[in-house]
Amino acid sequence: YHNCLFYLTGKRLAPKEKLDIPVLFVPDTMKMYEILMVIHVMRENGENWPYEDSATLDKDLQRRVTVAENGGIQGILWIYPVHGIPEAPLQKLVPDVIRCQARQRVERRVEVLLTGVDPAENATPVTRNSAMVNTNKPANIQEIVQVANGFPATMEFLYELQYQSNEIKSQLEAFVGMHLIEREWDTESRIVTLIFNVVFTPNKPMRNEATLIVQCTTGGIWKFPMLFIATEPEVDDVINIEAVGLNKESVVGFKLTSQTR
């Protein structure tokens, strides 16, 4: 809008000018914080925007404008919900290594510790859509597990395995399975222990990294590095070719079966 004055910060906006609003987030606990950022814009000359039927504004529009006594629109509101989700520092410098020979199967338990969990009953639950902060990275596992046996009723965990690129995802996604099987809650230290069962069934040699992302629905994200290594497979068979004589060809036949189409 032309000739608008941004009263929230005393910012005067020229026509088509962009407005940058810095947001500083300094959480002191591992829980989600919610605010509404409201921008109120009015004309610099104090005049109203004309609106013929201001008395019949629908409820949704009424929340986004301020109406003057003469029926015109005095100000326009932009309301932006902001969710602040704390992220713990990287919990481990050395990744959990899952090693398996190609065309074999390995099953391992991986234990992770979530520090600083806030079990507040009035904490704002985190929805599935807002759980993972880095949406550019692909994810292959995503589950919500409600915790019982002494845990607060509002405490649930969302977890997924994220990869550094789509290429790594394509190499690992079909060969890695992860499920939460055990959880423990220490009320004094506020440390939650999660134990995952990881199944790795590679079909060829590889060495790829991944990150286990865990989020509590009361807020907070924890990251744990993982490394998947598939070594060379066993030899399928030994082919012996008997020579029939010098400078003469010997031929042996064998069958190869493709495991894909």
mmCIF file of C-alpha atoms in Angstrom:
data_model
loop_
_atom_site.group_PDB
_atom_site.id
_atom_site.type_symbol
_atom_site.label_atom_id
_atom_site.label_comp_id
_atom_site.label_asym_id
_atom_site.label_seq_id
_atom_site.Cartn_x
_atom_site.Cartn_y
_atom_site.Cartn_z
ATOM 1 C CA TYR A 1 0.000 0.000 0.000
ATOM 2 C CA HIS A 2 1.143 3.520 -0.756
ATOM 3 C CA ASN A 3 2.139 5.963 2.003
ATOM 4 C CA CYS A 4 1.861 3.435 4.816
ATOM 5 C CA LEU A 5 3.426 3.852 8.226
ATOM 6 C CA PHE A 6 4.484 0.784 10.125
ATOM 7 C CA TYR A 7 3.672 1.813 13.700
ATOM 8 C CA LEU A 8 4.967 -1.327 15.400
ATOM 9 C CA THR A 9 8.529 -0.218 14.842
ATOM 10 C CA GLY A 10 8.005 3.269 13.468
ATOM 11 C CA LYS A 11 8.982 1.954 10.057
ATOM 12 C CA ARG A 12 7.844 3.947 7.034
ATOM 13 C CA LEU A 13 7.321 1.775 3.979
ATOM 14 C CA ALA A 14 7.657 3.085 0.441
ATOM 15 C CA PRO A 15 5.466 1.570 -2.285
ATOM 16 C CA LYS A 16 6.448 -2.087 -2.939
ATOM 17 C CA GLU A 17 9.187 -1.902 -0.319
ATOM 18 C CA LYS A 18 10.152 -5.110 1.477
ATOM 19 C CA LEU A 19 10.116 -5.317 5.270
ATOM 20 C CA ASP A 20 12.545 -7.598 7.114
ATOM 21 C CA ILE A 21 11.585 -8.476 10.679
ATOM 22 C CA PRO A 22 14.356 -10.114 12.739
ATOM 23 C CA VAL A 23 13.194 -12.788 15.178
ATOM 24 C CA LEU A 24 15.496 -13.828 18.028
ATOM 25 C CA PHE A 25 14.872 -17.175 19.709
ATOM 26 C CA VAL A 26 16.807 -18.032 22.891
ATOM 27 C CA PRO A 27 15.053 -21.016 24.552
ATOM 28 C CA ASP A 28 15.886 -21.961 28.138
ATOM 29 C CA THR A 29 14.039 -25.299 28.135
ATOM 30 C CA MET A 30 13.443 -28.061 25.597
ATOM 31 C CA LYS A 31 9.850 -27.226 24.786
ATOM 32 C CA MET A 32 8.056 -25.522 21.936
ATOM 33 C CA TYR A 33 7.235 -21.830 22.243
ATOM 34 C CA GLU A 34 4.438 -20.134 20.312
ATOM 35 C CA ILE A 35 3.938 -16.466 19.523
ATOM 36 C CA LEU A 36 1.829 -14.450 17.116
ATOM 37 C CA MET A 37 3.705 -11.744 15.222
ATOM 38 C CA VAL A 38 1.197 -8.998 14.374
ATOM 39 C CA ILE A 39 1.947 -6.280 11.831
ATOM 40 C CA HIS A 40 -0.376 -3.281 11.876
ATOM 41 C CA VAL A 41 -0.276 -0.990 8.852
ATOM 42 C CA MET A 42 -1.971 2.421 8.613
ATOM 43 C CA ARG A 43 -1.822 5.215 6.098
ATOM 44 C CA GLU A 44 0.767 7.836 6.909
ATOM 45 C CA ASN A 45 -1.642 10.682 6.199
ATOM 46 C CA GLY A 46 -4.165 9.269 8.673
ATOM 47 C CA GLU A 47 -6.849 8.673 6.079
ATOM 48 C CA ASN A 48 -8.851 5.468 5.952
ATOM 49 C CA TRP A 49 -9.230 2.988 3.164
ATOM 50 C CA PRO A 50 -12.808 3.258 1.875
ATOM 51 C CA TYR A 51 -14.985 0.193 2.316
ATOM 52 C CA GLU A 52 -18.676 0.456 1.520
ATOM 53 C CA ASP A 53 -20.037 -2.388 3.656
ATOM 54 C CA SER A 54 -17.738 -2.316 6.680
ATOM 55 C CA ALA A 55 -20.672 -3.261 8.933
ATOM 56 C CA THR A 56 -21.052 -6.573 7.134
ATOM 57 C CA LEU A 57 -17.425 -7.703 7.289
ATOM 58 C CA ASP A 58 -17.139 -11.433 7.785
ATOM 59 C CA LYS A 59 -15.515 -12.680 10.996
ATOM 60 C CA ASP A 60 -12.288 -13.701 9.307
ATOM 61 C CA LEU A 61 -11.802 -10.253 7.789
ATOM 62 C CA GLN A 62 -12.785 -8.512 11.045
ATOM 63 C CA ARG A 63 -9.760 -10.052 12.735
ATOM 64 C CA ARG A 64 -7.478 -8.602 10.076
ATOM 65 C CA VAL A 65 -8.650 -4.995 9.893
ATOM 66 C CA THR A 66 -9.464 -2.151 12.253
ATOM 67 C CA VAL A 67 -12.594 -0.230 11.285
ATOM 68 C CA ALA A 68 -12.941 3.507 11.903
ATOM 69 C CA GLU A 69 -16.102 5.179 13.198
ATOM 70 C CA ASN A 70 -16.988 6.493 9.753
ATOM 71 C CA GLY A 71 -16.995 2.978 8.348
ATOM 72 C CA GLY A 72 -13.641 3.051 6.546
ATOM 73 C CA ILE A 73 -10.773 0.690 7.233
ATOM 74 C CA GLN A 74 -8.294 2.397 9.538
ATOM 75 C CA GLY A 75 -5.630 -0.300 9.658
ATOM 76 C CA ILE A 76 -4.747 -3.671 8.211
ATOM 77 C CA LEU A 77 -3.316 -6.530 10.241
ATOM 78 C CA TRP A 78 -1.014 -9.326 9.120
ATOM 79 C CA ILE A 79 -0.836 -12.130 11.675
ATOM 80 C CA TYR A 80 1.967 -14.678 11.489
ATOM 81 C CA PRO A 81 2.133 -17.611 13.930
ATOM 82 C CA VAL A 82 5.715 -18.394 14.946
ATOM 83 C CA HIS A 83 6.783 -21.715 16.485
ATOM 84 C CA GLY A 84 10.120 -21.851 18.275
ATOM 85 C CA ILE A 85 11.407 -25.448 18.527
ATOM 86 C CA PRO A 86 14.684 -25.872 20.468
ATOM 87 C CA GLU A 87 17.298 -28.143 18.936
ATOM 88 C CA ALA A 88 19.846 -29.822 21.182
ATOM 89 C CA PRO A 89 23.532 -29.803 20.161
ATOM 90 C CA LEU A 90 24.697 -32.879 18.289
ATOM 91 C CA GLN A 91 24.507 -35.606 20.912
ATOM 92 C CA LYS A 92 27.378 -37.737 19.597
ATOM 93 C CA LEU A 93 30.531 -36.888 17.685
ATOM 94 C CA VAL A 94 31.157 -40.552 16.837
ATOM 95 C CA PRO A 95 28.249 -42.110 14.912
ATOM 96 C CA ASP A 96 26.641 -45.435 15.692
ATOM 97 C CA VAL A 97 28.023 -47.843 13.103
ATOM 98 C CA ILE A 98 25.775 -50.506 11.590
ATOM 99 C CA ARG A 99 27.961 -52.948 9.668
ATOM 100 C CA CYS A 100 26.749 -55.853 7.551
ATOM 101 C CA GLN A 101 28.031 -57.998 4.710
ATOM 102 C CA ALA A 102 26.201 -57.391 1.436
ATOM 103 C CA ARG A 103 23.308 -59.822 0.835
ATOM 104 C CA GLN A 104 23.189 -60.612 4.542
ATOM 105 C CA ARG A 105 21.020 -59.289 7.385
ATOM 106 C CA VAL A 106 22.048 -57.659 10.659
ATOM 107 C CA GLU A 107 19.826 -56.540 13.538
ATOM 108 C CA ARG A 108 21.138 -54.147 16.163
ATOM 109 C CA ARG A 109 19.856 -52.123 19.093
ATOM 110 C CA VAL A 110 20.723 -48.434 19.194
ATOM 111 C CA GLU A 111 20.305 -46.458 22.412
ATOM 112 C CA VAL A 112 19.934 -42.669 22.444
ATOM 113 C CA LEU A 113 19.602 -40.229 25.345
ATOM 114 C CA LEU A 114 17.301 -37.203 25.214
ATOM 115 C CA THR A 115 18.491 -34.605 27.710
ATOM 116 C CA GLY A 116 16.433 -31.734 29.115
ATOM 117 C CA VAL A 117 13.021 -33.148 28.214
ATOM 118 C CA ASP A 118 10.215 -30.932 29.504
ATOM 119 C CA PRO A 119 7.227 -33.042 30.634
ATOM 120 C CA ALA A 120 4.944 -30.049 31.256
ATOM 121 C CA GLU A 121 1.309 -31.053 30.970
ATOM 122 C CA ASN A 122 0.412 -27.659 29.517
ATOM 123 C CA ALA A 123 3.068 -27.810 26.811
ATOM 124 C CA THR A 124 1.866 -27.169 23.294
ATOM 125 C CA PRO A 125 1.850 -30.424 21.310
ATOM 126 C CA VAL A 126 3.925 -30.453 18.153
ATOM 127 C CA THR A 127 2.034 -31.593 15.084
ATOM 128 C CA ARG A 128 3.420 -34.003 12.521
ATOM 129 C CA ASN A 129 3.665 -31.251 9.920
ATOM 130 C CA SER A 130 5.832 -29.019 12.093
ATOM 131 C CA ALA A 131 7.988 -31.732 13.576
ATOM 132 C CA MET A 132 10.930 -31.914 11.235
ATOM 133 C CA VAL A 133 12.663 -28.601 10.876
ATOM 134 C CA ASN A 134 14.765 -29.435 7.826
ATOM 135 C CA THR A 135 12.235 -30.322 5.164
ATOM 136 C CA ASN A 136 14.807 -30.227 2.360
ATOM 137 C CA LYS A 137 16.275 -33.544 3.468
ATOM 138 C CA PRO A 138 14.341 -36.668 2.558
ATOM 139 C CA ALA A 139 13.025 -38.898 5.324
ATOM 140 C CA ASN A 140 12.251 -42.581 5.106
ATOM 141 C CA ILE A 141 10.906 -43.397 8.565
ATOM 142 C CA GLN A 142 8.363 -41.371 10.492
ATOM 143 C CA GLU A 143 6.325 -42.620 13.424
ATOM 144 C CA ILE A 144 4.662 -41.217 16.509
ATOM 145 C CA VAL A 145 4.961 -43.430 19.556
ATOM 146 C CA GLN A 146 2.967 -42.580 22.669
ATOM 147 C CA VAL A 147 4.914 -43.294 25.827
ATOM 148 C CA ALA A 148 3.299 -44.987 28.801
ATOM 149 C CA ASN A 149 4.528 -46.599 32.026
ATOM 150 C CA GLY A 150 5.121 -43.481 34.088
ATOM 151 C CA PHE A 151 5.528 -40.989 31.265
ATOM 152 C CA PRO A 152 3.320 -37.884 31.086
ATOM 153 C CA ALA A 153 0.294 -38.472 28.892
ATOM 154 C CA THR A 154 1.239 -35.556 26.613
ATOM 155 C CA MET A 155 4.713 -36.888 25.895
ATOM 156 C CA GLU A 156 5.008 -38.576 22.525
ATOM 157 C CA PHE A 157 7.975 -39.006 20.238
ATOM 158 C CA LEU A 158 8.279 -38.447 16.526
ATOM 159 C CA TYR A 159 11.345 -39.933 14.867
ATOM 160 C CA GLU A 160 12.750 -40.381 11.409
ATOM 161 C CA LEU A 161 15.943 -41.259 9.598
ATOM 162 C CA GLN A 162 17.201 -38.488 7.343
ATOM 163 C CA TYR A 163 19.809 -38.727 4.604
ATOM 164 C CA GLN A 164 22.203 -36.155 3.194
ATOM 165 C CA SER A 165 20.965 -36.449 -0.388
ATOM 166 C CA ASN A 166 18.409 -38.168 -2.572
ATOM 167 C CA GLU A 167 21.166 -40.397 -3.924
ATOM 168 C CA ILE A 168 21.983 -41.707 -0.452
ATOM 169 C CA LYS A 169 18.277 -42.075 0.237
ATOM 170 C CA SER A 170 17.846 -44.256 -2.836
ATOM 171 C CA GLN A 171 20.770 -46.437 -1.747
ATOM 172 C CA LEU A 172 19.624 -46.920 1.846
ATOM 173 C CA GLU A 173 15.881 -46.412 2.060
ATOM 174 C CA ALA A 174 14.819 -49.918 1.066
ATOM 175 C CA PHE A 175 17.466 -51.652 3.163
ATOM 176 C CA VAL A 176 17.089 -49.971 6.578
ATOM 177 C CA GLY A 177 14.276 -50.488 9.066
ATOM 178 C CA MET A 178 14.014 -48.769 12.453
ATOM 179 C CA HIS A 179 11.483 -49.215 15.253
ATOM 180 C CA LEU A 180 11.285 -47.875 18.799
ATOM 181 C CA ILE A 181 11.087 -50.846 21.175
ATOM 182 C CA GLU A 182 11.940 -49.515 24.650
ATOM 183 C CA ARG A 183 11.883 -46.192 26.535
ATOM 184 C CA GLU A 184 12.833 -45.110 30.019
ATOM 185 C CA TRP A 185 12.168 -41.868 31.884
ATOM 186 C CA ASP A 186 14.401 -40.516 34.684
ATOM 187 C CA THR A 187 12.373 -37.849 36.464
ATOM 188 C CA GLU A 188 15.339 -36.475 38.428
ATOM 189 C CA SER A 189 17.762 -35.942 35.558
ATOM 190 C CA ARG A 190 14.960 -35.402 33.016
ATOM 191 C CA ILE A 191 16.713 -37.800 30.661
ATOM 192 C CA VAL A 192 14.702 -40.043 28.363
ATOM 193 C CA THR A 193 16.362 -43.183 27.050
ATOM 194 C CA LEU A 194 15.060 -44.538 23.772
ATOM 195 C CA ILE A 195 16.139 -47.913 22.389
ATOM 196 C CA PHE A 196 15.636 -48.572 18.685
ATOM 197 C CA ASN A 197 15.826 -51.854 16.831
ATOM 198 C CA VAL A 198 17.678 -51.304 13.540
ATOM 199 C CA VAL A 199 17.591 -53.840 10.704
ATOM 200 C CA PHE A 200 20.096 -53.493 7.859
ATOM 201 C CA THR A 201 19.825 -55.740 4.783
ATOM 202 C CA PRO A 202 22.133 -54.302 2.072
ATOM 203 C CA ASN A 203 22.249 -55.821 -1.394
ATOM 204 C CA LYS A 204 25.610 -54.373 -2.413
ATOM 205 C CA PRO A 205 28.715 -52.816 -0.823
ATOM 206 C CA MET A 206 28.190 -49.250 0.398
ATOM 207 C CA ARG A 207 29.197 -46.719 3.041
ATOM 208 C CA ASN A 208 26.579 -44.056 3.760
ATOM 209 C CA GLU A 209 25.792 -41.666 6.586
ATOM 210 C CA ALA A 210 22.382 -40.837 8.017
ATOM 211 C CA THR A 211 20.963 -38.852 10.925
ATOM 212 C CA LEU A 212 18.397 -40.076 13.403
ATOM 213 C CA ILE A 213 16.078 -37.168 14.242
ATOM 214 C CA VAL A 214 13.959 -37.454 17.397
ATOM 215 C CA GLN A 215 11.394 -34.893 18.486
ATOM 216 C CA CYS A 216 9.226 -34.831 21.590
ATOM 217 C CA THR A 217 5.703 -33.512 21.117
ATOM 218 C CA THR A 218 6.232 -31.144 24.050
ATOM 219 C CA GLY A 219 9.020 -29.559 22.007
ATOM 220 C CA GLY A 220 12.708 -30.125 21.362
ATOM 221 C CA ILE A 221 14.723 -31.879 18.678
ATOM 222 C CA TRP A 222 17.674 -34.227 19.139
ATOM 223 C CA LYS A 223 19.987 -35.495 16.384
ATOM 224 C CA PHE A 224 22.171 -38.603 16.361
ATOM 225 C CA PRO A 225 24.613 -39.482 13.555
ATOM 226 C CA MET A 226 24.631 -42.999 12.142
ATOM 227 C CA LEU A 227 26.886 -44.793 9.658
ATOM 228 C CA PHE A 228 25.794 -47.762 7.545
ATOM 229 C CA ILE A 229 28.562 -49.935 6.094
ATOM 230 C CA ALA A 230 27.985 -52.888 3.775
ATOM 231 C CA THR A 231 31.090 -54.967 3.050
ATOM 232 C CA GLU A 232 31.821 -57.173 0.031
ATOM 233 C CA PRO A 233 29.493 -60.174 -0.277
ATOM 234 C CA GLU A 234 30.599 -63.780 -0.223
ATOM 235 C CA VAL A 235 31.675 -65.352 -3.490
ATOM 236 C CA ASP A 236 28.673 -66.927 -5.233
ATOM 237 C CA ASP A 237 30.510 -69.770 -6.885
ATOM 238 C CA VAL A 238 33.836 -70.869 -8.346
ATOM 239 C CA ILE A 239 33.905 -71.474 -12.099
ATOM 240 C CA ASN A 240 36.506 -73.952 -13.359
ATOM 241 C CA ILE A 241 37.416 -73.974 -17.070
ATOM 242 C CA GLU A 242 39.436 -76.938 -18.318
ATOM 243 C CA ALA A 243 41.844 -76.317 -21.183
ATOM 244 C CA VAL A 244 41.396 -78.592 -24.201
ATOM 245 C CA GLY A 245 44.739 -77.662 -25.702
ATOM 246 C CA LEU A 246 47.101 -74.816 -26.571
ATOM 247 C CA ASN A 247 45.563 -71.974 -28.568
ATOM 248 C CA LYS A 248 42.165 -73.614 -28.373
ATOM 249 C CA GLU A 249 39.052 -72.094 -26.788
ATOM 250 C CA SER A 250 37.395 -73.705 -23.799
ATOM 251 C CA VAL A 251 33.803 -72.767 -23.037
ATOM 252 C CA VAL A 252 31.750 -73.207 -19.868
ATOM 253 C CA GLY A 253 28.162 -72.055 -19.353
ATOM 254 C CA PHE A 254 26.431 -70.749 -16.215
ATOM 255 C CA LYS A 255 23.168 -68.962 -15.446
ATOM 256 C CA LEU A 256 22.679 -65.491 -13.960
ATOM 257 C CA THR A 257 19.317 -64.569 -12.449
ATOM 258 C CA SER A 258 18.378 -60.888 -12.207
ATOM 259 C CA GLN A 259 16.759 -59.900 -8.891
ATOM 260 C CA THR A 260 15.018 -56.943 -10.505
ATOM 261 C CA ARG A 261 12.974 -56.416 -13.649
#
